[in-house]
mmCIF file with all atom_site columns, C-alpha atoms in Angstrom:
data_model
loop_
_atom_site.group_PDB
_atom_site.id
_atom_site.type_symbol
_atom_site.label_atom_id
_atom_site.label_alt_id
_atom_site.label_comp_id
_atom_site.label_asym_id
_atom_site.label_entity_id
_atom_site.label_seq_id
_atom_site.pdbx_PDB_ins_code
_atom_site.Cartn_x
_atom_site.Cartn_y
_atom_site.Cartn_z
_atom_site.occupancy
_atom_site.B_iso_or_equiv
_atom_site.pdbx_formal_charge
_atom_site.auth_seq_id
_atom_site.auth_comp_id
_atom_site.auth_asym_id
_atom_site.auth_atom_id
_atom_site.pdbx_PDB_model_num
ATOM 1   C CA . MET A 1 1   ? -46.413 -26.012 -34.614 1.00 55.00 ? 1   MET A CA 1
ATOM 2   C CA . ALA A 1 2   ? -42.673 -26.663 -34.976 1.00 51.00 ? 2   ALA A CA 1
ATOM 3   C CA . ALA A 1 3   ? -42.798 -25.534 -38.592 1.00 54.00 ? 3   ALA A CA 1
ATOM 4   C CA . ALA A 1 4   ? -44.449 -22.259 -37.554 1.00 51.00 ? 4   ALA A CA 1
ATOM 5   C CA . VAL A 1 5   ? -41.694 -21.555 -34.968 1.00 46.00 ? 5   VAL A CA 1
ATOM 6   C CA . ILE A 1 6   ? -38.991 -22.197 -37.561 1.00 51.00 ? 6   ILE A CA 1
ATOM 7   C CA . ALA A 1 7   ? -40.731 -19.897 -40.025 1.00 53.00 ? 7   ALA A CA 1
ATOM 8   C CA . ILE A 1 8   ? -40.858 -17.103 -37.446 1.00 47.00 ? 8   ILE A CA 1
ATOM 9   C CA . ARG A 1 9   ? -37.166 -17.513 -36.649 1.00 53.00 ? 9   ARG A CA 1
ATOM 10  C CA . ASN A 1 10  ? -36.258 -17.449 -40.337 1.00 56.00 ? 10  ASN A CA 1
ATOM 11  C CA . SER A 1 11  ? -38.354 -14.320 -40.819 1.00 53.00 ? 11  SER A CA 1
ATOM 12  C CA . ARG A 1 12  ? -36.578 -12.564 -37.927 1.00 51.00 ? 12  ARG A CA 1
ATOM 13  C CA . ALA A 1 13  ? -33.200 -13.575 -39.311 1.00 50.00 ? 13  ALA A CA 1
ATOM 14  C CA . ARG A 1 14  ? -34.081 -12.084 -42.720 1.00 52.00 ? 14  ARG A CA 1
ATOM 15  C CA . ARG A 1 15  ? -35.104 -8.830  -41.014 1.00 50.00 ? 15  ARG A CA 1
ATOM 16  C CA . GLY A 1 16  ? -31.802 -8.680  -39.187 1.00 50.00 ? 16  GLY A CA 1
ATOM 17  C CA . GLY A 1 17  ? -32.918 -10.219 -35.882 1.00 50.00 ? 17  GLY A CA 1
ATOM 18  C CA . GLY A 1 18  ? -30.110 -12.746 -36.101 1.00 51.00 ? 18  GLY A CA 1
ATOM 19  C CA . TYR A 1 19  ? -27.458 -10.151 -37.062 1.00 57.00 ? 19  TYR A CA 1
ATOM 20  C CA . ALA A 1 20  ? -24.103 -10.626 -35.337 1.00 60.00 ? 20  ALA A CA 1
ATOM 21  C CA . PRO A 1 21  ? -21.981 -7.463  -34.966 1.00 67.00 ? 21  PRO A CA 1
ATOM 22  C CA . SER A 1 22  ? -18.565 -7.420  -36.599 1.00 76.00 ? 22  SER A CA 1
ATOM 23  C CA . LYS A 1 23  ? -15.399 -7.821  -34.515 1.00 76.00 ? 23  LYS A CA 1
ATOM 24  C CA . GLU A 1 24  ? -14.695 -4.094  -34.875 1.00 77.00 ? 24  GLU A CA 1
ATOM 25  C CA . VAL A 1 25  ? -18.150 -3.136  -33.613 1.00 68.00 ? 25  VAL A CA 1
ATOM 26  C CA . SER A 1 26  ? -17.863 -5.620  -30.728 1.00 77.00 ? 26  SER A CA 1
ATOM 27  C CA . LYS A 1 27  ? -14.471 -4.218  -29.810 1.00 77.00 ? 27  LYS A CA 1
ATOM 28  C CA . LYS A 1 28  ? -15.782 -0.633  -29.798 1.00 72.00 ? 28  LYS A CA 1
ATOM 29  C CA . ARG A 1 29  ? -18.731 -1.642  -27.638 1.00 76.00 ? 29  ARG A CA 1
ATOM 30  C CA . ALA A 1 30  ? -16.416 -3.400  -25.177 1.00 77.00 ? 30  ALA A CA 1
ATOM 31  C CA . GLU A 1 31  ? -14.130 -0.363  -25.043 1.00 72.00 ? 31  GLU A CA 1
ATOM 32  C CA . ALA A 1 32  ? -17.095 1.941   -24.480 1.00 71.00 ? 32  ALA A CA 1
ATOM 33  C CA . ALA A 1 33  ? -18.394 -0.289  -21.684 1.00 75.00 ? 33  ALA A CA 1
ATOM 34  C CA . LYS A 1 34  ? -14.961 -0.394  -20.058 1.00 74.00 ? 34  LYS A CA 1
ATOM 35  C CA . ALA A 1 35  ? -14.595 3.399   -20.299 1.00 70.00 ? 35  ALA A CA 1
ATOM 36  C CA . SER A 1 36  ? -18.019 3.823   -18.723 1.00 69.00 ? 36  SER A CA 1
ATOM 37  C CA . GLN A 1 37  ? -17.125 1.481   -15.861 1.00 72.00 ? 37  GLN A CA 1
ATOM 38  C CA . GLU A 1 38  ? -13.830 3.288   -15.271 1.00 66.00 ? 38  GLU A CA 1
ATOM 39  C CA . PHE A 1 39  ? -15.614 6.648   -15.257 1.00 58.00 ? 39  PHE A CA 1
ATOM 40  C CA . TRP A 1 40  ? -18.112 5.569   -12.619 1.00 65.00 ? 40  TRP A CA 1
ATOM 41  C CA . ALA A 1 41  ? -15.360 3.914   -10.573 1.00 68.00 ? 41  ALA A CA 1
ATOM 42  C CA . ARG A 1 42  ? -13.350 7.157   -10.620 1.00 65.00 ? 42  ARG A CA 1
ATOM 43  C CA . LEU A 1 43  ? -16.421 9.162   -9.700  1.00 60.00 ? 43  LEU A CA 1
ATOM 44  C CA . GLU A 1 44  ? -17.221 6.829   -6.806  1.00 70.00 ? 44  GLU A CA 1
ATOM 45  C CA . LYS A 1 45  ? -13.614 7.050   -5.620  1.00 70.00 ? 45  LYS A CA 1
ATOM 46  C CA . GLU A 1 46  ? -13.596 10.854  -5.824  1.00 74.00 ? 46  GLU A CA 1
ATOM 47  C CA . ASN A 1 47  ? -16.863 11.034  -3.886  1.00 83.00 ? 47  ASN A CA 1
ATOM 48  C CA . ALA A 1 48  ? -15.432 8.732   -1.210  1.00 86.00 ? 48  ALA A CA 1
ATOM 49  C CA . ILE A 1 49  ? -12.295 10.876  -0.916  1.00 88.00 ? 49  ILE A CA 1
ATOM 50  C CA . THR A 1 50  ? -14.397 14.041  -0.679  1.00 90.00 ? 50  THR A CA 1
ATOM 51  C CA . THR A 1 51  ? -16.505 12.471  2.077   1.00 93.00 ? 51  THR A CA 1
ATOM 52  C CA . ILE A 1 52  ? -13.459 11.398  4.091   1.00 92.00 ? 52  ILE A CA 1
ATOM 53  C CA . ILE A 1 53  ? -11.702 14.764  3.750   1.00 93.00 ? 53  ILE A CA 1
ATOM 54  C CA . LYS A 1 54  ? -14.876 16.561  4.787   1.00 93.00 ? 54  LYS A CA 1
ATOM 55  C CA . LYS A 1 55  ? -15.289 14.314  7.832   1.00 94.00 ? 55  LYS A CA 1
ATOM 56  C CA . TYR A 1 56  ? -11.812 14.837  9.302   1.00 95.00 ? 56  TYR A CA 1
ATOM 57  C CA . ASP A 1 57  ? -10.835 18.264  7.934   1.00 94.00 ? 57  ASP A CA 1
ATOM 58  C CA . ARG A 1 58  ? -11.665 20.441  10.946  1.00 93.00 ? 58  ARG A CA 1
ATOM 59  C CA . GLU A 1 59  ? -9.725  23.417  9.564   1.00 90.00 ? 59  GLU A CA 1
ATOM 60  C CA . GLY A 1 60  ? -11.704 23.422  6.332   1.00 91.00 ? 60  GLY A CA 1
ATOM 61  C CA . ASN A 1 61  ? -8.619  23.663  4.106   1.00 92.00 ? 61  ASN A CA 1
ATOM 62  C CA . GLN A 1 62  ? -9.355  20.518  2.067   1.00 92.00 ? 62  GLN A CA 1
ATOM 63  C CA . LYS A 1 63  ? -6.434  18.570  3.560   1.00 94.00 ? 63  LYS A CA 1
ATOM 64  C CA . LEU A 1 64  ? -5.515  16.809  6.778   1.00 96.00 ? 64  LEU A CA 1
ATOM 65  C CA . ASP A 1 65  ? -2.860  17.938  9.216   1.00 96.00 ? 65  ASP A CA 1
ATOM 66  C CA . LYS A 1 66  ? -1.136  15.518  11.566  1.00 95.00 ? 66  LYS A CA 1
ATOM 67  C CA . GLN A 1 67  ? -3.805  15.716  14.292  1.00 96.00 ? 67  GLN A CA 1
ATOM 68  C CA . GLU A 1 68  ? -6.657  15.270  11.821  1.00 97.00 ? 68  GLU A CA 1
ATOM 69  C CA . LEU A 1 69  ? -4.821  12.353  10.232  1.00 97.00 ? 69  LEU A CA 1
ATOM 70  C CA . ALA A 1 70  ? -4.411  10.727  13.660  1.00 97.00 ? 70  ALA A CA 1
ATOM 71  C CA . VAL A 1 71  ? -8.174  10.826  14.201  1.00 97.00 ? 71  VAL A CA 1
ATOM 72  C CA . MET A 1 72  ? -8.761  9.121   10.864  1.00 96.00 ? 72  MET A CA 1
ATOM 73  C CA . LEU A 1 73  ? -6.136  6.463   11.619  1.00 96.00 ? 73  LEU A CA 1
ATOM 74  C CA . GLN A 1 74  ? -7.769  5.816   14.979  1.00 96.00 ? 74  GLN A CA 1
ATOM 75  C CA . ASP A 1 75  ? -11.131 5.210   13.319  1.00 95.00 ? 75  ASP A CA 1
ATOM 76  C CA . LEU A 1 76  ? -9.537  2.889   10.761  1.00 94.00 ? 76  LEU A CA 1
ATOM 77  C CA . ALA A 1 77  ? -7.907  0.946   13.619  1.00 95.00 ? 77  ALA A CA 1
ATOM 78  C CA . GLY A 1 78  ? -11.240 0.364   15.309  1.00 94.00 ? 78  GLY A CA 1
ATOM 79  C CA . GLY A 1 79  ? -10.767 3.018   17.965  1.00 95.00 ? 79  GLY A CA 1
ATOM 80  C CA . THR A 1 80  ? -7.150  2.324   18.917  1.00 95.00 ? 80  THR A CA 1
ATOM 81  C CA . ALA A 1 81  ? -5.251  5.611   18.818  1.00 96.00 ? 81  ALA A CA 1
ATOM 82  C CA . PRO A 1 82  ? -2.030  5.568   16.758  1.00 96.00 ? 82  PRO A CA 1
ATOM 83  C CA . THR A 1 83  ? 1.220   6.545   18.406  1.00 93.00 ? 83  THR A CA 1
ATOM 84  C CA . ASP A 1 84  ? 2.873   9.791   17.395  1.00 92.00 ? 84  ASP A CA 1
ATOM 85  C CA . GLU A 1 85  ? 5.524   7.712   15.638  1.00 90.00 ? 85  GLU A CA 1
ATOM 86  C CA . GLU A 1 86  ? 2.912   5.796   13.648  1.00 93.00 ? 86  GLU A CA 1
ATOM 87  C CA . THR A 1 87  ? 1.090   8.963   12.601  1.00 95.00 ? 87  THR A CA 1
ATOM 88  C CA . SER A 1 88  ? 4.355   10.610  11.557  1.00 92.00 ? 88  SER A CA 1
ATOM 89  C CA . PHE A 1 89  ? 5.246   7.547   9.494   1.00 92.00 ? 89  PHE A CA 1
ATOM 90  C CA . VAL A 1 90  ? 1.958   7.530   7.575   1.00 94.00 ? 90  VAL A CA 1
ATOM 91  C CA . MET A 1 91  ? 2.158   11.303  7.116   1.00 94.00 ? 91  MET A CA 1
ATOM 92  C CA . HIS A 1 92  ? 5.705   11.207  5.770   1.00 92.00 ? 92  HIS A CA 1
ATOM 93  C CA . VAL A 1 93  ? 5.370   8.228   3.429   1.00 91.00 ? 93  VAL A CA 1
ATOM 94  C CA . ALA A 1 94  ? 2.033   9.360   1.984   1.00 93.00 ? 94  ALA A CA 1
ATOM 95  C CA . ASP A 1 95  ? 3.105   12.996  1.711   1.00 91.00 ? 95  ASP A CA 1
ATOM 96  C CA . VAL A 1 96  ? 5.944   12.154  -0.674  1.00 87.00 ? 96  VAL A CA 1
ATOM 97  C CA . THR A 1 97  ? 3.776   10.157  -3.073  1.00 85.00 ? 97  THR A CA 1
ATOM 98  C CA . ASP A 1 98  ? 2.932   13.195  -5.182  1.00 79.00 ? 98  ASP A CA 1
ATOM 99  C CA . LYS A 1 99  ? 6.458   14.663  -4.831  1.00 78.00 ? 99  LYS A CA 1
ATOM 100 C CA . LYS A 1 100 ? 4.979   17.741  -3.122  1.00 82.00 ? 100 LYS A CA 1
ATOM 101 C CA . ILE A 1 101 ? 5.936   17.592  0.553   1.00 83.00 ? 101 ILE A CA 1
ATOM 102 C CA . ASP A 1 102 ? 3.978   20.089  2.625   1.00 89.00 ? 102 ASP A CA 1
ATOM 103 C CA . GLY A 1 103 ? 3.233   18.293  5.884   1.00 90.00 ? 103 GLY A CA 1
ATOM 104 C CA . PHE A 1 104 ? -0.406  17.654  4.974   1.00 94.00 ? 104 PHE A CA 1
ATOM 105 C CA . ILE A 1 105 ? -2.411  14.837  3.406   1.00 95.00 ? 105 ILE A CA 1
ATOM 106 C CA . ASP A 1 106 ? -4.422  16.205  0.492   1.00 93.00 ? 106 ASP A CA 1
ATOM 107 C CA . ARG A 1 107 ? -6.956  14.367  -1.644  1.00 91.00 ? 107 ARG A CA 1
ATOM 108 C CA . ASN A 1 108 ? -4.219  13.092  -3.987  1.00 91.00 ? 108 ASN A CA 1
ATOM 109 C CA . GLU A 1 109 ? -2.405  11.470  -1.057  1.00 93.00 ? 109 GLU A CA 1
ATOM 110 C CA . LEU A 1 110 ? -5.359  10.228  0.977   1.00 93.00 ? 110 LEU A CA 1
ATOM 111 C CA . GLU A 1 111 ? -5.688  6.843   -0.689  1.00 92.00 ? 111 GLU A CA 1
ATOM 112 C CA . ALA A 1 112 ? -1.975  6.168   -0.188  1.00 93.00 ? 112 ALA A CA 1
ATOM 113 C CA . ALA A 1 113 ? -2.229  7.140   3.490   1.00 94.00 ? 113 ALA A CA 1
ATOM 114 C CA . ILE A 1 114 ? -5.135  4.750   4.061   1.00 94.00 ? 114 ILE A CA 1
ATOM 115 C CA . GLN A 1 115 ? -3.390  1.880   2.260   1.00 93.00 ? 115 GLN A CA 1
ATOM 116 C CA . ILE A 1 116 ? -0.107  2.438   4.125   1.00 93.00 ? 116 ILE A CA 1
ATOM 117 C CA . TRP A 1 117 ? -1.925  2.352   7.457   1.00 95.00 ? 117 TRP A CA 1
ATOM 118 C CA . LYS A 1 118 ? -3.964  -0.744  6.586   1.00 94.00 ? 118 LYS A CA 1
ATOM 119 C CA . ASN A 1 119 ? -0.845  -2.594  5.461   1.00 92.00 ? 119 ASN A CA 1
ATOM 120 C CA . TYR A 1 120 ? 0.868   -1.675  8.714   1.00 93.00 ? 120 TYR A CA 1
ATOM 121 C CA . LEU A 1 121 ? -2.091  -2.863  10.786  1.00 94.00 ? 121 LEU A CA 1
ATOM 122 C CA . VAL A 1 122 ? -2.084  -6.224  8.969   1.00 93.00 ? 122 VAL A CA 1
ATOM 123 C CA . ASN A 1 123 ? 1.569   -6.738  9.976   1.00 93.00 ? 123 ASN A CA 1
ATOM 124 C CA . LYS A 1 124 ? 1.445   -5.062  13.396  1.00 94.00 ? 124 LYS A CA 1
ATOM 125 C CA . ALA A 1 125 ? 1.083   -8.239  15.486  1.00 94.00 ? 125 ALA A CA 1
ATOM 126 C CA . ASP A 1 126 ? 4.094   -9.820  13.778  1.00 95.00 ? 126 ASP A CA 1
ATOM 127 C CA . ILE A 1 127 ? 6.072   -6.584  14.176  1.00 95.00 ? 127 ILE A CA 1
ATOM 128 C CA . GLU A 1 128 ? 5.297   -6.435  17.905  1.00 96.00 ? 128 GLU A CA 1
ATOM 129 C CA . GLU A 1 129 ? 6.344   -10.065 18.276  1.00 97.00 ? 129 GLU A CA 1
ATOM 130 C CA . LYS A 1 130 ? 9.679   -9.474  16.573  1.00 97.00 ? 130 LYS A CA 1
ATOM 131 C CA . PHE A 1 131 ? 10.384  -6.359  18.609  1.00 97.00 ? 131 PHE A CA 1
ATOM 132 C CA . ALA A 1 132 ? 9.615   -8.228  21.828  1.00 97.00 ? 132 ALA A CA 1
ATOM 133 C CA . LYS A 1 133 ? 12.280  -10.766 20.839  1.00 97.00 ? 133 LYS A CA 1
ATOM 134 C CA . TYR A 1 134 ? 14.999  -8.648  19.227  1.00 97.00 ? 134 TYR A CA 1
ATOM 135 C CA . ASP A 1 135 ? 14.704  -5.181  20.816  1.00 98.00 ? 135 ASP A CA 1
ATOM 136 C CA . THR A 1 136 ? 16.548  -6.397  23.889  1.00 97.00 ? 136 THR A CA 1
ATOM 137 C CA . ASN A 1 137 ? 17.315  -2.924  25.275  1.00 97.00 ? 137 ASN A CA 1
ATOM 138 C CA . HIS A 1 138 ? 13.741  -1.696  24.672  1.00 96.00 ? 138 HIS A CA 1
ATOM 139 C CA . SER A 1 139 ? 14.898  1.317   22.674  1.00 96.00 ? 139 SER A CA 1
ATOM 140 C CA . GLY A 1 140 ? 11.984  1.112   20.242  1.00 94.00 ? 140 GLY A CA 1
ATOM 141 C CA . LYS A 1 141 ? 14.306  0.354   17.349  1.00 95.00 ? 141 LYS A CA 1
ATOM 142 C CA . LEU A 1 142 ? 16.545  -2.464  16.170  1.00 97.00 ? 142 LEU A CA 1
ATOM 143 C CA . GLU A 1 143 ? 20.190  -1.469  16.169  1.00 97.00 ? 143 GLU A CA 1
ATOM 144 C CA . LEU A 1 144 ? 22.845  -3.195  14.057  1.00 96.00 ? 144 LEU A CA 1
ATOM 145 C CA . ASP A 1 145 ? 23.469  -6.189  16.318  1.00 97.00 ? 145 ASP A CA 1
ATOM 146 C CA . GLN A 1 146 ? 19.742  -6.675  16.930  1.00 97.00 ? 146 GLN A CA 1
ATOM 147 C CA . LEU A 1 147 ? 18.950  -6.386  13.240  1.00 97.00 ? 147 LEU A CA 1
ATOM 148 C CA . ALA A 1 148 ? 21.718  -8.898  12.519  1.00 97.00 ? 148 ALA A CA 1
ATOM 149 C CA . ALA A 1 149 ? 20.111  -11.348 14.954  1.00 97.00 ? 149 ALA A CA 1
ATOM 150 C CA . LEU A 1 150 ? 16.764  -10.984 13.188  1.00 97.00 ? 150 LEU A CA 1
ATOM 151 C CA . LEU A 1 151 ? 18.292  -11.454 9.746   1.00 96.00 ? 151 LEU A CA 1
ATOM 152 C CA . THR A 1 152 ? 20.171  -14.518 10.994  1.00 96.00 ? 152 THR A CA 1
ATOM 153 C CA . ASP A 1 153 ? 16.918  -16.144 12.045  1.00 96.00 ? 153 ASP A CA 1
ATOM 154 C CA . LEU A 1 154 ? 15.297  -15.183 8.742   1.00 93.00 ? 154 LEU A CA 1
ATOM 155 C CA . ASN A 1 155 ? 18.312  -16.758 6.996   1.00 92.00 ? 155 ASN A CA 1
ATOM 156 C CA . ASP A 1 156 ? 17.844  -20.186 8.643   1.00 92.00 ? 156 ASP A CA 1
ATOM 157 C CA . GLY A 1 157 ? 20.531  -19.537 11.243  1.00 95.00 ? 157 GLY A CA 1
ATOM 158 C CA . LYS A 1 158 ? 23.224  -18.368 8.824   1.00 94.00 ? 158 LYS A CA 1
ATOM 159 C CA . PRO A 1 159 ? 24.566  -14.953 9.934   1.00 94.00 ? 159 PRO A CA 1
ATOM 160 C CA . PRO A 1 160 ? 24.518  -12.234 7.264   1.00 93.00 ? 160 PRO A CA 1
ATOM 161 C CA . LYS A 1 161 ? 27.676  -10.353 6.384   1.00 92.00 ? 161 LYS A CA 1
ATOM 162 C CA . ASP A 1 162 ? 28.289  -7.079  8.222   1.00 94.00 ? 162 ASP A CA 1
ATOM 163 C CA . GLU A 1 163 ? 28.001  -5.111  4.991   1.00 94.00 ? 163 GLU A CA 1
ATOM 164 C CA . GLU A 1 164 ? 24.650  -6.750  4.291   1.00 94.00 ? 164 GLU A CA 1
ATOM 165 C CA . VAL A 1 165 ? 23.281  -5.760  7.687   1.00 95.00 ? 165 VAL A CA 1
ATOM 166 C CA . LYS A 1 166 ? 24.532  -2.211  7.186   1.00 95.00 ? 166 LYS A CA 1
ATOM 167 C CA . ALA A 1 167 ? 22.984  -2.083  3.721   1.00 94.00 ? 167 ALA A CA 1
ATOM 168 C CA . VAL A 1 168 ? 19.591  -3.170  5.035   1.00 95.00 ? 168 VAL A CA 1
ATOM 169 C CA . MET A 1 169 ? 19.884  -0.656  7.875   1.00 95.00 ? 169 MET A CA 1
ATOM 170 C CA . GLY A 1 170 ? 20.878  2.122   5.484   1.00 94.00 ? 170 GLY A CA 1
ATOM 171 C CA . ASP A 1 171 ? 17.937  1.506   3.182   1.00 92.00 ? 171 ASP A CA 1
ATOM 172 C CA . ALA A 1 172 ? 15.280  1.016   5.870   1.00 93.00 ? 172 ALA A CA 1
ATOM 173 C CA . ASP A 1 173 ? 16.343  3.576   8.482   1.00 93.00 ? 173 ASP A CA 1
ATOM 174 C CA . GLY A 1 174 ? 14.705  6.895   7.683   1.00 89.00 ? 174 GLY A CA 1
ATOM 175 C CA . ILE A 1 175 ? 11.696  5.862   5.612   1.00 85.00 ? 175 ILE A CA 1
ATOM 176 C CA . ALA A 1 176 ? 9.553   6.809   8.610   1.00 75.00 ? 176 ALA A CA 1
ATOM 177 C CA . GLY A 1 177 ? 10.744  10.404  8.325   1.00 77.00 ? 177 GLY A CA 1
ATOM 178 C CA . GLU A 1 178 ? 14.227  10.712  9.781   1.00 82.00 ? 178 GLU A CA 1
ATOM 179 C CA . LYS A 1 179 ? 17.219  8.479   10.395  1.00 89.00 ? 179 LYS A CA 1
ATOM 180 C CA . THR A 1 180 ? 17.531  7.290   13.978  1.00 90.00 ? 180 THR A CA 1
ATOM 181 C CA . GLY A 1 181 ? 20.402  4.842   13.759  1.00 93.00 ? 181 GLY A CA 1
ATOM 182 C CA . GLY A 1 182 ? 18.024  1.897   13.918  1.00 95.00 ? 182 GLY A CA 1
ATOM 183 C CA . VAL A 1 183 ? 14.978  0.278   12.334  1.00 96.00 ? 183 VAL A CA 1
ATOM 184 C CA . ASN A 1 184 ? 11.772  1.218   14.120  1.00 93.00 ? 184 ASN A CA 1
ATOM 185 C CA . LYS A 1 185 ? 8.471   -0.664  14.024  1.00 93.00 ? 185 LYS A CA 1
ATOM 186 C CA . MET A 1 186 ? 7.170   1.157   10.977  1.00 92.00 ? 186 MET A CA 1
ATOM 187 C CA . GLU A 1 187 ? 10.388  0.448   9.077   1.00 93.00 ? 187 GLU A CA 1
ATOM 188 C CA . LEU A 1 188 ? 10.667  -3.228  9.969   1.00 94.00 ? 188 LEU A CA 1
ATOM 189 C CA . THR A 1 189 ? 8.582   -4.679  7.134   1.00 91.00 ? 189 THR A CA 1
ATOM 190 C CA . ARG A 1 190 ? 10.642  -2.620  4.696   1.00 90.00 ? 190 ARG A CA 1
ATOM 191 C CA . ALA A 1 191 ? 13.879  -3.949  6.210   1.00 93.00 ? 191 ALA A CA 1
ATOM 192 C CA . ILE A 1 192 ? 12.665  -7.535  5.928   1.00 93.00 ? 192 ILE A CA 1
ATOM 193 C CA . SER A 1 193 ? 11.581  -6.949  2.329   1.00 92.00 ? 193 SER A CA 1
ATOM 194 C CA . ILE A 1 194 ? 15.015  -5.524  1.496   1.00 92.00 ? 194 ILE A CA 1
ATOM 195 C CA . TRP A 1 195 ? 16.712  -8.523  3.082   1.00 92.00 ? 195 TRP A CA 1
ATOM 196 C CA . TYR A 1 196 ? 14.662  -11.029 1.109   1.00 89.00 ? 196 TYR A CA 1
ATOM 197 C CA . GLY A 1 197 ? 15.557  -9.048  -2.002  1.00 88.00 ? 197 GLY A CA 1
ATOM 198 C CA . TYR A 1 198 ? 19.251  -9.509  -1.213  1.00 81.00 ? 198 TYR A CA 1
ATOM 199 C CA . VAL A 1 199 ? 18.726  -13.225 -0.635  1.00 74.00 ? 199 VAL A CA 1
ATOM 200 C CA . ASP A 1 200 ? 16.910  -13.634 -3.954  1.00 70.00 ? 200 ASP A CA 1
ATOM 201 C CA . GLU A 1 201 ? 19.645  -11.783 -5.835  1.00 70.00 ? 201 GLU A CA 1
ATOM 202 C CA . HIS A 1 202 ? 22.312  -13.913 -4.171  1.00 64.00 ? 202 HIS A CA 1
ATOM 203 C CA . GLN A 1 203 ? 20.486  -17.104 -5.112  1.00 61.00 ? 203 GLN A CA 1
ATOM 204 C CA . LYS A 1 204 ? 20.174  -15.937 -8.722  1.00 61.00 ? 204 LYS A CA 1
ATOM 205 C CA . CYS A 1 205 ? 23.895  -15.182 -8.884  1.00 51.00 ? 205 CYS A CA 1
ATOM 206 C CA . CYS A 1 206 ? 24.750  -18.604 -7.446  1.00 50.00 ? 206 CYS A CA 1
ATOM 207 C CA . THR A 1 207 ? 22.436  -20.299 -9.954  1.00 49.00 ? 207 THR A CA 1
ATOM 208 C CA . LEU A 1 208 ? 24.068  -18.464 -12.870 1.00 47.00 ? 208 LEU A CA 1
ATOM 209 C CA . MET A 1 209 ? 27.533  -19.425 -11.652 1.00 48.00 ? 209 MET A CA 1
#
């Protein structure tokens, strides 16, 4: 019985049943499979974008205005309506992604808008906590002295230099749409990211020296 099985296998091998494709053929097959996967992923993404635009586009112009965007953001937040400031932030940051600012979110900007909002929601509890501590005059933004207090705590109690605080303020203030002379809730994560960037650069310089 064993001899018969071996004979069958040998016969298949002679007919090409045991043929192994060359590296070039294998590479082309892998590339074709990858291209096919990417095509279907793009198609699925485009269909999802079309569905979302269609759901919230009440004007029928294939893009979302600020009010339509707010409705979408509310659904993404589980029913909690965004503030006007939050909606304006998402609108502004997403609208500039394609370098064509028109005050609407079109299909090329929709994915960015959704990601920006989701990232903000992930950090919102921490943002609210920091504002409760550092926004001592309840202005809705961190002014220079308040931002300095935050950066001091982030820097293990060591106060940052005045020029460093001003640099962080200058870079973060305005990314939500317009400069207000302070860092608002939507701009806070950006300010913190900028500060950690300064700290890393300083540490690198000290290491080199």
